[in-house]
Amino acid sequence: MLDLGRRARAAARALALASTETKNAALLAIAAAIRERAPAILAANAEDVAEATARGQTAAFLDRLALDARRLEAVAAAVESIAGLPDPVGRSLARFERPNGLAIERVATPLGVVGVIFESRPNVTADAGALCLKAGNAAILRAGSDSFRTSSALAAAMAEGLARAGLPADAIQLVPTRDRDAVGAMLTGLNGAIDVIVPRGGKSLVARVQADARVPVFAHLEGVCHVYVHADADLAMAREIVLNAKMRRTSVCGAAETLLVDRACAATHLKPLVAMLIGAGCEVRGDAAVQGADPRVVPATTEDWPAEYGAPIIAAAVVDGLDAAIAHVERWGSHHTDAIVTANEAAAARFLAEVDSAIVLHNASTQFADGGEFGFGAEIGIATGRMHARGPVGLEQLTSFNYRIRGTGQTRP
Amino acid sequence: MLDLGRRARAAARALALASTETKNAALLAIAAAIRERAPAILAANAEDVAEATARGQTAAFLDRLALDARRLEAVAAAVESIAGLPDPVGRSLARFERPNGLAIERVATPLGVVGVIFESRPNVTADAGALCLKAGNAAILRAGSDSFRTSSALAAAMAEGLARAGLPADAIQLVPTRDRDAVGAMLTGLNGAIDVIVPRGGKSLVARVQADARVPVFAHLEGVCHVYVHADADLAMAREIVLNAKMRRTSVCGAAETLLVDRACAATHLKPLVAMLIGAGCEVRGDAAVQGADPRVVPATTEDWPAEYGAPIIAAAVVDGLDAAIAHVERWGSHHTDAIVTANEAAAARFLAEVDSAIVLHNASTQFADGGEFGFGAEIGIATGRMHARGPVGLEQLTSFNYRIRGTGQTRP
């Protein structure tokens, strides 16, 4: 593993100096190699699926693992689309001139080496590798043991694409073992060779990475997202936003898990919102006031307020005004994504300023918590930490910067 | 210690919501309280100095530790000057509108809780506390045991200033013990209560923090800074820059430690540069070519290329062109601050783009590596890591951000 790290660090230097054209050529060559090697990749995937089936994995698990020609084409197309995004490296982030004439520029540079630890979805191999490559970073990818054959076949295609463009194959390395100790080694940073770790997977993986990593981590453990229907919310808008935030896709991290309705509008808004959710197939677990609005409401317990259901279930409470709503979100939320529905600009401004979440929205669905929806093109994950990246982690968030100073012979007095 | 962390986290929330006016009022009240309590602070300092003297500390150590009325006034004035800097919180970092009409804004927010671990300089108590406060962060300060009484007296003044402005005294807490285990506890992050650690002190402290911290660290271990005199360097400019970079102050992290002279100009430039340095009292440790230029040059060993002397000593080598110069800096440098002297714009552009250091300069002294010289007003340190902050860590680098999205009822298709 330490050798893997050394090779990644060396490749990172070559990538940092590679031109946009070279990186894009490599991405296109990777997409082409994935298409050319489709039979081998699909055969490897069939072996992975057969083994996972024999081990009794769930249907949902097998669906995440399985590739077919259409899905593999989507993987190749996603790599191509990253070639079309602007290069985040070399951007001028700030320029200023000092009274002594020094011209200081802050310029985006690659981060270095990114470690990505993922589970069953083999497409992460290509997605994460391609994003890291475009941002000038070397990648060390650790695939879930269930998708190891598929990921290996994809990694071989990526190595071929890199080589065709004249970039080191070590720029995107797959950990060449299913040995679980490899994850622990990555979390130590491989002797300084890994600059940041990105876990992609379930809560137990993310929790382990966050607990044990000795290097920075871009991750979110939970998405306990709230929609607060303020006293001055338009009921029709609240209905659309609440329904979309909860039910569009219940398994995504930006799905709403808690509905807060202001007591000042509960008389008019609570009952129709609850009826709408239940009518749409959503279980509503409410406090006493919410239970009073509809006999089908299930009593909520304190375990419901911090719950991330990832399912058609919502916790619901009536709150006494904006301050109580913000306090509820701060106490029980996960600082991921939270929304207020209101026609009151002052209330919205306070909610946006005072809720300490990566993403806060006014009059829009929490399901917009996604790098693609931000126009970031592609993302490697969503971060709820406060260091470096927060919210969608796209190409820009995979860069660092340095200061480049141009003088005319200045010395410091 | 865990209780300290919990109180810091609670105070951080209050600070994050505090207005610029309140934070500035607190800073001015802190400066006033430091002045009012000068007799007590100086008496505490006299006890610290007496104990350190009895323990046989060096004169340089005692000088860093000792306060007098003039130095204490400078501490108070530095806190006041931070009140005069722009508030880094709430800045709009980016704004963009999506095709669906969502208006997305990235806004600077505080980082949270900053842990500062320092050694003998008691002024760090006030400087670091004030910078954290202005950026809306709570601070947990761990003073060196030699300056514990002084730091405690300064912390009491700061608590008084915070209280006068209506902010929680827990916003700036000094670890209330000289027990060395407290450092280890801070490095664990106090159960998630510390977001970032800033070590301020010697190499052994920084090395320990970098090795053991379980939370992000803003630090530089070494400043092995280079000045490369390129083939097309103007000799007069090279003389001024080299002399200033090495000799203005030899103990600062931005002081040059290695001189690289291009073989193409060695015949004309090497001898006068070496003679100038030796004439200024600097020992020159050179490779064979440099030894040939002046009989007073000491032979360099491979231990000299990565050395941070912090003293009037410089390593010197003749290099074969730009690529060799960049390769030397990348191999032996510490990615802190490096400069090229040349009249050749293309060579300068390549040096600035390809040297992977936090600060790279063209035709200017490496001693400009300082937040004050960047116009950042004040800095808590210099970072050579690539995550979040790099180069001078001033108020802006002590912030994070979130996304605030304004819609008109948008739901995600």
PDB file of N, CA, C and O in Angstrom, chain A residues 13 96 98 111 211 214 244 248 354 357-358 360-363 365 367 373-375 386 388 390 400-405 407 409-410 412-413, chain B residues 13 96 98 111 211 214 244 248 352 354 357-358 360-363 365 367 373-375 386 388 390 400-403 405 407 409-410 412-413:
ATOM      1  N   ARG A  13       2.258  14.750  -9.463  1.00  0.00           N
ATOM      2  CA  ARG A  13       3.123  15.829  -9.966  1.00  0.00           C
ATOM      3  C   ARG A  13       2.977  15.960 -11.487  1.00  0.00           C
ATOM      4  O   ARG A  13       2.847  17.072 -12.007  1.00  0.00           O
ATOM      5  N   PHE A  96      -4.633  41.051  -6.431  1.00  0.00           N
ATOM      6  CA  PHE A  96      -4.587  42.358  -5.796  1.00  0.00           C
ATOM      7  C   PHE A  96      -3.172  42.880  -5.858  1.00  0.00           C
ATOM      8  O   PHE A  96      -2.217  42.119  -5.964  1.00  0.00           O
ATOM      9  N   ARG A  98      -0.257  45.378  -4.053  1.00  0.00           N
ATOM     10  CA  ARG A  98       0.107  46.002  -2.798  1.00  0.00           C
ATOM     11  C   ARG A  98       0.682  47.393  -3.066  1.00  0.00           C
ATOM     12  O   ARG A  98       1.156  47.678  -4.166  1.00  0.00           O
ATOM     13  N   LEU A 111      -5.295  19.481  -5.600  1.00  0.00           N
ATOM     14  CA  LEU A 111      -5.141  19.136  -4.187  1.00  0.00           C
ATOM     15  C   LEU A 111      -3.983  18.176  -3.981  1.00  0.00           C
ATOM     16  O   LEU A 111      -3.291  18.237  -2.993  1.00  0.00           O
ATOM     17  N   ALA A 211     -14.398   8.426  11.786  1.00  0.00           N
ATOM     18  CA  ALA A 211     -13.822   8.156  13.115  1.00  0.00           C
ATOM     19  C   ALA A 211     -12.328   7.875  13.033  1.00  0.00           C
ATOM     20  O   ALA A 211     -11.568   8.283  13.903  1.00  0.00           O
ATOM     21  N   ARG A 214      -6.909   9.704   9.513  1.00  0.00           N
ATOM     22  CA  ARG A 214      -5.903  10.630  10.007  1.00  0.00           C
ATOM     23  C   ARG A 214      -5.651  11.736   9.008  1.00  0.00           C
ATOM     24  O   ARG A 214      -4.739  12.543   9.194  1.00  0.00           O
ATOM     25  N   ASN A 244     -42.396  17.356  -2.956  1.00  0.00           N
ATOM     26  CA  ASN A 244     -41.190  17.084  -3.737  1.00  0.00           C
ATOM     27  C   ASN A 244     -40.005  16.768  -2.825  1.00  0.00           C
ATOM     28  O   ASN A 244     -39.244  15.824  -3.082  1.00  0.00           O
ATOM     29  N   ARG A 248     -40.056  12.902  -3.956  1.00  0.00           N
ATOM     30  CA  ARG A 248     -39.508  12.731  -5.311  1.00  0.00           C
ATOM     31  C   ARG A 248     -38.603  11.508  -5.360  1.00  0.00           C
ATOM     32  O   ARG A 248     -38.783  10.627  -6.189  1.00  0.00           O
ATOM     33  N   GLU A 354     -29.118  32.037   9.711  1.00  0.00           N
ATOM     34  CA  GLU A 354     -28.929  31.451  11.039  1.00  0.00           C
ATOM     35  C   GLU A 354     -28.927  29.933  11.083  1.00  0.00           C
ATOM     36  O   GLU A 354     -28.458  29.353  12.062  1.00  0.00           O
ATOM     37  N   SER A 357     -26.269  25.113   8.039  1.00  0.00           N
ATOM     38  CA  SER A 357     -26.213  23.913   7.211  1.00  0.00           C
ATOM     39  C   SER A 357     -25.460  24.222   5.924  1.00  0.00           C
ATOM     40  O   SER A 357     -25.348  25.382   5.524  1.00  0.00           O
ATOM     41  N   ALA A 358     -24.951  23.169   5.301  1.00  0.00           N
ATOM     42  CA  ALA A 358     -24.175  23.369   4.077  1.00  0.00           C
ATOM     43  C   ALA A 358     -25.013  24.064   3.016  1.00  0.00           C
ATOM     44  O   ALA A 358     -24.523  24.899   2.257  1.00  0.00           O
ATOM     45  N   VAL A 360     -28.877  25.943   2.514  1.00  0.00           N
ATOM     46  CA  VAL A 360     -30.152  26.419   3.050  1.00  0.00           C
ATOM     47  C   VAL A 360     -30.938  27.043   1.903  1.00  0.00           C
ATOM     48  O   VAL A 360     -30.375  27.753   1.073  1.00  0.00           O
ATOM     49  N   LEU A 361     -32.222  26.735   1.864  1.00  0.00           N
ATOM     50  CA  LEU A 361     -33.039  27.184   0.729  1.00  0.00           C
ATOM     51  C   LEU A 361     -34.267  27.950   1.194  1.00  0.00           C
ATOM     52  O   LEU A 361     -34.838  27.646   2.243  1.00  0.00           O
ATOM     53  N   HIS A 362     -34.665  28.898   0.383  1.00  0.00           N
ATOM     54  CA  HIS A 362     -35.900  29.632   0.595  1.00  0.00           C
ATOM     55  C   HIS A 362     -36.814  29.337  -0.591  1.00  0.00           C
ATOM     56  O   HIS A 362     -36.432  29.573  -1.740  1.00  0.00           O
ATOM     57  N   ASN A 363     -37.981  28.800  -0.283  1.00  0.00           N
ATOM     58  CA  ASN A 363     -38.981  28.511  -1.320  1.00  0.00           C
ATOM     59  C   ASN A 363     -38.456  27.608  -2.431  1.00  0.00           C
ATOM     60  O   ASN A 363     -38.651  27.875  -3.627  1.00  0.00           O
ATOM     61  N   SER A 365     -37.199  23.167  -3.062  1.00  0.00           N
ATOM     62  CA  SER A 365     -37.136  21.815  -2.503  1.00  0.00           C
ATOM     63  C   SER A 365     -35.729  21.457  -2.045  1.00  0.00           C
ATOM     64  O   SER A 365     -34.742  21.796  -2.704  1.00  0.00           O
ATOM     65  N   GLN A 367     -34.478  18.725  -2.379  1.00  0.00           N
ATOM     66  CA  GLN A 367     -33.905  17.744  -3.307  1.00  0.00           C
ATOM     67  C   GLN A 367     -32.984  18.405  -4.335  1.00  0.00           C
ATOM     68  O   GLN A 367     -32.348  17.715  -5.138  1.00  0.00           O
ATOM     69  N   GLU A 373     -27.350  20.001  -9.884  1.00  0.00           N
ATOM     70  CA  GLU A 373     -28.357  21.056  -9.786  1.00  0.00           C
ATOM     71  C   GLU A 373     -27.728  22.422  -9.510  1.00  0.00           C
ATOM     72  O   GLU A 373     -28.338  23.461  -9.751  1.00  0.00           O
ATOM     73  N   PHE A 374     -26.519  22.434  -8.975  1.00  0.00           N
ATOM     74  CA  PHE A 374     -25.798  23.686  -8.740  1.00  0.00           C
ATOM     75  C   PHE A 374     -25.063  24.134 -10.007  1.00  0.00           C
ATOM     76  O   PHE A 374     -24.446  25.194 -10.024  1.00  0.00           O
ATOM     77  N   GLY A 375     -25.070  23.289 -11.031  1.00  0.00           N
ATOM     78  CA  GLY A 375     -24.302  23.598 -12.227  1.00  0.00           C
ATOM     79  C   GLY A 375     -22.838  23.239 -12.099  1.00  0.00           C
ATOM     80  O   GLY A 375     -22.008  23.685 -12.881  1.00  0.00           O
ATOM     81  N   ARG A 386     -16.827  21.597   7.707  1.00  0.00           N
ATOM     82  CA  ARG A 386     -16.630  23.016   7.427  1.00  0.00           C
ATOM     83  C   ARG A 386     -15.281  23.318   6.784  1.00  0.00           C
ATOM     84  O   ARG A 386     -15.006  24.442   6.417  1.00  0.00           O
ATOM     85  N   HIS A 388     -12.538  23.349   3.970  1.00  0.00           N
ATOM     86  CA  HIS A 388     -12.218  23.274   2.541  1.00  0.00           C
ATOM     87  C   HIS A 388     -13.460  23.181   1.664  1.00  0.00           C
ATOM     88  O   HIS A 388     -13.727  24.078   0.897  1.00  0.00           O
ATOM     89  N   ARG A 390     -17.680  22.339   1.346  1.00  0.00           N
ATOM     90  CA  ARG A 390     -18.942  22.215   2.076  1.00  0.00           C
ATOM     91  C   ARG A 390     -20.032  22.193   1.015  1.00  0.00           C
ATOM     92  O   ARG A 390     -19.962  22.958   0.055  1.00  0.00           O
ATOM     93  N   SER A 400      -6.852  23.101  -4.640  1.00  0.00           N
ATOM     94  CA  SER A 400      -6.299  23.975  -3.629  1.00  0.00           C
ATOM     95  C   SER A 400      -5.898  25.269  -4.356  1.00  0.00           C
ATOM     96  O   SER A 400      -6.464  25.592  -5.400  1.00  0.00           O
ATOM     97  N   PHE A 401      -4.953  25.996  -3.817  1.00  0.00           N
ATOM     98  CA  PHE A 401      -4.494  27.223  -4.485  1.00  0.00           C
ATOM     99  C   PHE A 401      -3.099  27.549  -3.975  1.00  0.00           C
ATOM    100  O   PHE A 401      -2.644  27.009  -2.966  1.00  0.00           O
ATOM    101  N   ASN A 402      -2.418  28.415  -4.692  1.00  0.00           N
ATOM    102  CA  ASN A 402      -1.229  29.033  -4.115  1.00  0.00           C
ATOM    103  C   ASN A 402      -1.174  30.495  -4.526  1.00  0.00           C
ATOM    104  O   ASN A 402      -2.032  30.978  -5.284  1.00  0.00           O
ATOM    105  N   TYR A 403      -0.208  31.202  -3.956  1.00  0.00           N
ATOM    106  CA  TYR A 403      -0.047  32.623  -4.245  1.00  0.00           C
ATOM    107  C   TYR A 403       1.131  32.806  -5.188  1.00  0.00           C
ATOM    108  O   TYR A 403       2.224  32.298  -4.924  1.00  0.00           O
ATOM    109  N   ARG A 404       0.901  33.533  -6.267  1.00  0.00           N
ATOM    110  CA  ARG A 404       1.958  33.810  -7.245  1.00  0.00           C
ATOM    111  C   ARG A 404       2.150  35.316  -7.268  1.00  0.00           C
ATOM    112  O   ARG A 404       1.211  36.064  -7.543  1.00  0.00           O
ATOM    113  N   ILE A 405       3.354  35.739  -6.961  1.00  0.00           N
ATOM    114  CA  ILE A 405       3.620  37.154  -6.728  1.00  0.00           C
ATOM    115  C   ILE A 405       4.624  37.652  -7.747  1.00  0.00           C
ATOM    116  O   ILE A 405       5.685  37.047  -7.927  1.00  0.00           O
ATOM    117  N   GLY A 407       6.993  40.780  -8.914  1.00  0.00           N
ATOM    118  CA  GLY A 407       7.590  42.015  -8.426  1.00  0.00           C
ATOM    119  C   GLY A 407       8.517  42.622  -9.458  1.00  0.00           C
ATOM    120  O   GLY A 407       8.642  42.131 -10.586  1.00  0.00           O
ATOM    121  N   GLY A 409      11.707  43.678  -8.234  1.00  0.00           N
ATOM    122  CA  GLY A 409      12.906  43.806  -7.418  1.00  0.00           C
ATOM    123  C   GLY A 409      12.640  44.200  -5.982  1.00  0.00           C
ATOM    124  O   GLY A 409      13.564  44.524  -5.236  1.00  0.00           O
ATOM    125  N   GLN A 410      11.377  44.101  -5.554  1.00  0.00           N
ATOM    126  CA  GLN A 410      11.043  44.527  -4.182  1.00  0.00           C
ATOM    127  C   GLN A 410      11.790  43.703  -3.118  1.00  0.00           C
ATOM    128  O   GLN A 410      11.879  42.475  -3.223  1.00  0.00           O
ATOM    129  N   ARG A 412      12.026  43.528   1.358  1.00  0.00           N
ATOM    130  CA  ARG A 412      11.200  43.928   2.497  1.00  0.00           C
ATOM    131  C   ARG A 412      11.995  44.817   3.439  1.00  0.00           C
ATOM    132  O   ARG A 412      13.087  44.449   3.868  1.00  0.00           O
ATOM    133  N   PRO A 413      11.443  45.969   3.749  1.00  0.00           N
ATOM    134  CA  PRO A 413      12.159  46.891   4.658  1.00  0.00           C
ATOM    135  C   PRO A 413      12.346  46.252   6.040  1.00  0.00           C
ATOM    136  O   PRO A 413      11.571  45.405   6.435  1.00  0.00           O
TER     137      PRO A 413
ATOM    138  N   ARG B  13     -21.679  29.150  18.479  1.00  0.00           N
ATOM    139  CA  ARG B  13     -22.989  29.447  17.892  1.00  0.00           C
ATOM    140  C   ARG B  13     -23.358  30.916  18.142  1.00  0.00           C
ATOM    141  O   ARG B  13     -23.823  31.607  17.240  1.00  0.00           O
ATOM    142  N   PHE B  96     -24.680  32.867  -8.454  1.00  0.00           N
ATOM    143  CA  PHE B  96     -25.030  32.465  -9.800  1.00  0.00           C
ATOM    144  C   PHE B  96     -26.493  32.063  -9.832  1.00  0.00           C
ATOM    145  O   PHE B  96     -27.072  31.699  -8.807  1.00  0.00           O
ATOM    146  N   ARG B  98     -29.439  29.694 -11.717  1.00  0.00           N
ATOM    147  CA  ARG B  98     -29.629  28.497 -12.522  1.00  0.00           C
ATOM    148  C   ARG B  98     -30.740  28.715 -13.543  1.00  0.00           C
ATOM    149  O   ARG B  98     -31.585  29.600 -13.364  1.00  0.00           O
ATOM    150  N   LEU B 111     -15.707  29.163  10.841  1.00  0.00           N
ATOM    151  CA  LEU B 111     -15.283  27.762  10.814  1.00  0.00           C
ATOM    152  C   LEU B 111     -15.861  26.997  11.987  1.00  0.00           C
ATOM    153  O   LEU B 111     -16.183  25.828  11.876  1.00  0.00           O
ATOM    154  N   ALA B 211       1.680  15.067  13.490  1.00  0.00           N
ATOM    155  CA  ALA B 211       1.678  13.600  13.548  1.00  0.00           C
ATOM    156  C   ALA B 211       0.452  13.069  14.282  1.00  0.00           C
ATOM    157  O   ALA B 211      -0.101  12.038  13.903  1.00  0.00           O
ATOM    158  N   ARG B 214      -6.060  14.502  15.185  1.00  0.00           N
ATOM    159  CA  ARG B 214      -7.150  13.804  14.516  1.00  0.00           C
ATOM    160  C   ARG B 214      -8.079  14.791  13.845  1.00  0.00           C
ATOM    161  O   ARG B 214      -9.124  14.398  13.319  1.00  0.00           O
ATOM    162  N   ASN B 244      18.376  40.524   0.951  1.00  0.00           N
ATOM    163  CA  ASN B 244      17.184  40.738   1.770  1.00  0.00           C
ATOM    164  C   ASN B 244      16.541  39.409   2.166  1.00  0.00           C
ATOM    165  O   ASN B 244      16.163  39.200   3.331  1.00  0.00           O
ATOM    166  N   ARG B 248      17.677  39.894   5.984  1.00  0.00           N
ATOM    167  CA  ARG B 248      16.852  40.888   6.676  1.00  0.00           C
ATOM    168  C   ARG B 248      16.518  40.403   8.086  1.00  0.00           C
ATOM    169  O   ARG B 248      16.759  41.088   9.064  1.00  0.00           O
ATOM    170  N   LEU B 352       6.656  30.095 -11.653  1.00  0.00           N
ATOM    171  CA  LEU B 352       5.466  30.345 -10.829  1.00  0.00           C
ATOM    172  C   LEU B 352       4.432  29.236 -10.994  1.00  0.00           C
ATOM    173  O   LEU B 352       3.723  28.886 -10.054  1.00  0.00           O
ATOM    174  N   GLU B 354       5.077  26.016 -11.952  1.00  0.00           N
ATOM    175  CA  GLU B 354       5.525  24.641 -11.728  1.00  0.00           C
ATOM    176  C   GLU B 354       6.106  24.388 -10.341  1.00  0.00           C
ATOM    177  O   GLU B 354       6.217  23.232  -9.928  1.00  0.00           O
ATOM    178  N   SER B 357       4.687  25.462  -4.311  1.00  0.00           N
ATOM    179  CA  SER B 357       4.835  26.011  -2.967  1.00  0.00           C
ATOM    180  C   SER B 357       3.666  26.946  -2.683  1.00  0.00           C
ATOM    181  O   SER B 357       3.015  27.434  -3.602  1.00  0.00           O
ATOM    182  N   ALA B 358       3.417  27.157  -1.399  1.00  0.00           N
ATOM    183  CA  ALA B 358       2.295  28.010  -1.017  1.00  0.00           C
ATOM    184  C   ALA B 358       2.453  29.405  -1.612  1.00  0.00           C
ATOM    185  O   ALA B 358       1.485  30.033  -2.032  1.00  0.00           O
ATOM    186  N   VAL B 360       4.973  31.611  -4.347  1.00  0.00           N
ATOM    187  CA  VAL B 360       6.073  31.675  -5.308  1.00  0.00           C
ATOM    188  C   VAL B 360       6.168  33.110  -5.806  1.00  0.00           C
ATOM    189  O   VAL B 360       5.157  33.768  -6.068  1.00  0.00           O
ATOM    190  N   LEU B 361       7.412  33.610  -5.893  1.00  0.00           N
ATOM    191  CA  LEU B 361       7.614  35.019  -6.244  1.00  0.00           C
ATOM    192  C   LEU B 361       8.542  35.156  -7.442  1.00  0.00           C
ATOM    193  O   LEU B 361       9.480  34.387  -7.609  1.00  0.00           O
ATOM    194  N   HIS B 362       8.282  36.196  -8.205  1.00  0.00           N
ATOM    195  CA  HIS B 362       9.157  36.581  -9.311  1.00  0.00           C
ATOM    196  C   HIS B 362       9.704  37.972  -8.977  1.00  0.00           C
ATOM    197  O   HIS B 362       8.928  38.907  -8.762  1.00  0.00           O
ATOM    198  N   ASN B 363      11.023  38.063  -8.928  1.00  0.00           N
ATOM    199  CA  ASN B 363      11.680  39.350  -8.680  1.00  0.00           C
ATOM    200  C   ASN B 363      11.216  40.033  -7.394  1.00  0.00           C
ATOM    201  O   ASN B 363      10.912  41.238  -7.381  1.00  0.00           O
ATOM    202  N   SER B 365      11.608  39.460  -2.794  1.00  0.00           N
ATOM    203  CA  SER B 365      12.232  38.734  -1.690  1.00  0.00           C
ATOM    204  C   SER B 365      11.275  37.727  -1.061  1.00  0.00           C
ATOM    205  O   SER B 365      10.082  38.005  -0.894  1.00  0.00           O
ATOM    206  N   GLN B 367      11.101  37.160   1.906  1.00  0.00           N
ATOM    207  CA  GLN B 367      10.686  37.645   3.223  1.00  0.00           C
ATOM    208  C   GLN B 367       9.312  38.326   3.180  1.00  0.00           C
ATOM    209  O   GLN B 367       8.775  38.714   4.214  1.00  0.00           O
ATOM    210  N   GLU B 373       2.115  41.490   4.919  1.00  0.00           N
ATOM    211  CA  GLU B 373       2.625  41.929   3.621  1.00  0.00           C
ATOM    212  C   GLU B 373       1.653  41.638   2.488  1.00  0.00           C
ATOM    213  O   GLU B 373       1.723  42.247   1.427  1.00  0.00           O
ATOM    214  N   PHE B 374       0.752  40.688   2.704  1.00  0.00           N
ATOM    215  CA  PHE B 374      -0.280  40.391   1.709  1.00  0.00           C
ATOM    216  C   PHE B 374      -1.480  41.329   1.862  1.00  0.00           C
ATOM    217  O   PHE B 374      -2.417  41.259   1.095  1.00  0.00           O
ATOM    218  N   GLY B 375      -1.477  42.130   2.917  1.00  0.00           N
ATOM    219  CA  GLY B 375      -2.629  42.980   3.183  1.00  0.00           C
ATOM    220  C   GLY B 375      -3.723  42.248   3.925  1.00  0.00           C
ATOM    221  O   GLY B 375      -4.856  42.720   3.977  1.00  0.00           O
ATOM    222  N   ARG B 386      -2.396  21.665   1.837  1.00  0.00           N
ATOM    223  CA  ARG B 386      -3.180  22.058   0.672  1.00  0.00           C
ATOM    224  C   ARG B 386      -4.673  22.176   0.979  1.00  0.00           C
ATOM    225  O   ARG B 386      -5.440  22.577   0.119  1.00  0.00           O
ATOM    226  N   HIS B 388      -7.944  23.733   2.512  1.00  0.00           N
ATOM    227  CA  HIS B 388      -8.627  24.893   3.074  1.00  0.00           C
ATOM    228  C   HIS B 388      -7.756  26.147   3.031  1.00  0.00           C
ATOM    229  O   HIS B 388      -8.082  27.086   2.332  1.00  0.00           O
ATOM    230  N   ARG B 390      -3.830  27.901   2.623  1.00  0.00           N
ATOM    231  CA  ARG B 390      -2.454  27.689   2.163  1.00  0.00           C
ATOM    232  C   ARG B 390      -1.814  29.062   2.147  1.00  0.00           C
ATOM    233  O   ARG B 390      -2.446  30.028   1.716  1.00  0.00           O
ATOM    234  N   SER B 400     -15.390  29.421   6.786  1.00  0.00           N
ATOM    235  CA  SER B 400     -15.908  28.407   5.881  1.00  0.00           C
ATOM    236  C   SER B 400     -16.972  29.099   5.011  1.00  0.00           C
ATOM    237  O   SER B 400     -16.901  30.326   4.827  1.00  0.00           O
ATOM    238  N   PHE B 401     -17.917  28.379   4.488  1.00  0.00           N
ATOM    239  CA  PHE B 401     -18.979  28.991   3.689  1.00  0.00           C
ATOM    240  C   PHE B 401     -20.171  28.051   3.678  1.00  0.00           C
ATOM    241  O   PHE B 401     -20.061  26.876   4.042  1.00  0.00           O
ATOM    242  N   ASN B 402     -21.324  28.577   3.289  1.00  0.00           N
ATOM    243  CA  ASN B 402     -22.413  27.688   2.921  1.00  0.00           C
ATOM    244  C   ASN B 402     -23.144  28.260   1.715  1.00  0.00           C
ATOM    245  O   ASN B 402     -22.808  29.346   1.236  1.00  0.00           O
ATOM    246  N   TYR B 403     -24.084  27.483   1.214  1.00  0.00           N
ATOM    247  CA  TYR B 403     -24.850  27.888   0.034  1.00  0.00           C
ATOM    248  C   TYR B 403     -26.235  28.337   0.477  1.00  0.00           C
ATOM    249  O   TYR B 403     -26.920  27.613   1.211  1.00  0.00           O
ATOM    250  N   ILE B 405     -29.813  29.548  -1.021  1.00  0.00           N
ATOM    251  CA  ILE B 405     -30.518  29.439  -2.302  1.00  0.00           C
ATOM    252  C   ILE B 405     -31.892  30.074  -2.168  1.00  0.00           C
ATOM    253  O   ILE B 405     -32.642  29.756  -1.243  1.00  0.00           O
ATOM    254  N   GLY B 407     -35.494  30.714  -3.996  1.00  0.00           N
ATOM    255  CA  GLY B 407     -36.343  30.230  -5.077  1.00  0.00           C
ATOM    256  C   GLY B 407     -37.698  30.912  -5.063  1.00  0.00           C
ATOM    257  O   GLY B 407     -37.945  31.834  -4.275  1.00  0.00           O
ATOM    258  N   GLY B 409     -40.517  28.742  -5.384  1.00  0.00           N
ATOM    259  CA  GLY B 409     -41.380  27.564  -5.352  1.00  0.00           C
ATOM    260  C   GLY B 409     -40.856  26.407  -6.183  1.00  0.00           C
ATOM    261  O   GLY B 409     -41.581  25.423  -6.406  1.00  0.00           O
ATOM    262  N   GLN B 410     -39.600  26.462  -6.603  1.00  0.00           N
ATOM    263  CA  GLN B 410     -39.056  25.393  -7.464  1.00  0.00           C
ATOM    264  C   GLN B 410     -39.066  24.026  -6.767  1.00  0.00           C
ATOM    265  O   GLN B 410     -38.705  23.909  -5.596  1.00  0.00           O
ATOM    266  N   ARG B 412     -37.871  19.828  -7.746  1.00  0.00           N
ATOM    267  CA  ARG B 412     -36.955  19.153  -8.677  1.00  0.00           C
ATOM    268  C   ARG B 412     -37.705  18.121  -9.512  1.00  0.00           C
ATOM    269  O   ARG B 412     -38.393  17.265  -8.954  1.00  0.00           O
ATOM    270  N   PRO B 413     -37.563  18.194 -10.813  1.00  0.00           N
ATOM    271  CA  PRO B 413     -38.265  17.231 -11.675  1.00  0.00           C
ATOM    272  C   PRO B 413     -37.753  15.811 -11.425  1.00  0.00           C
ATOM    273  O   PRO B 413     -36.625  15.609 -11.021  1.00  0.00           O
TER     274      PRO B 413
END
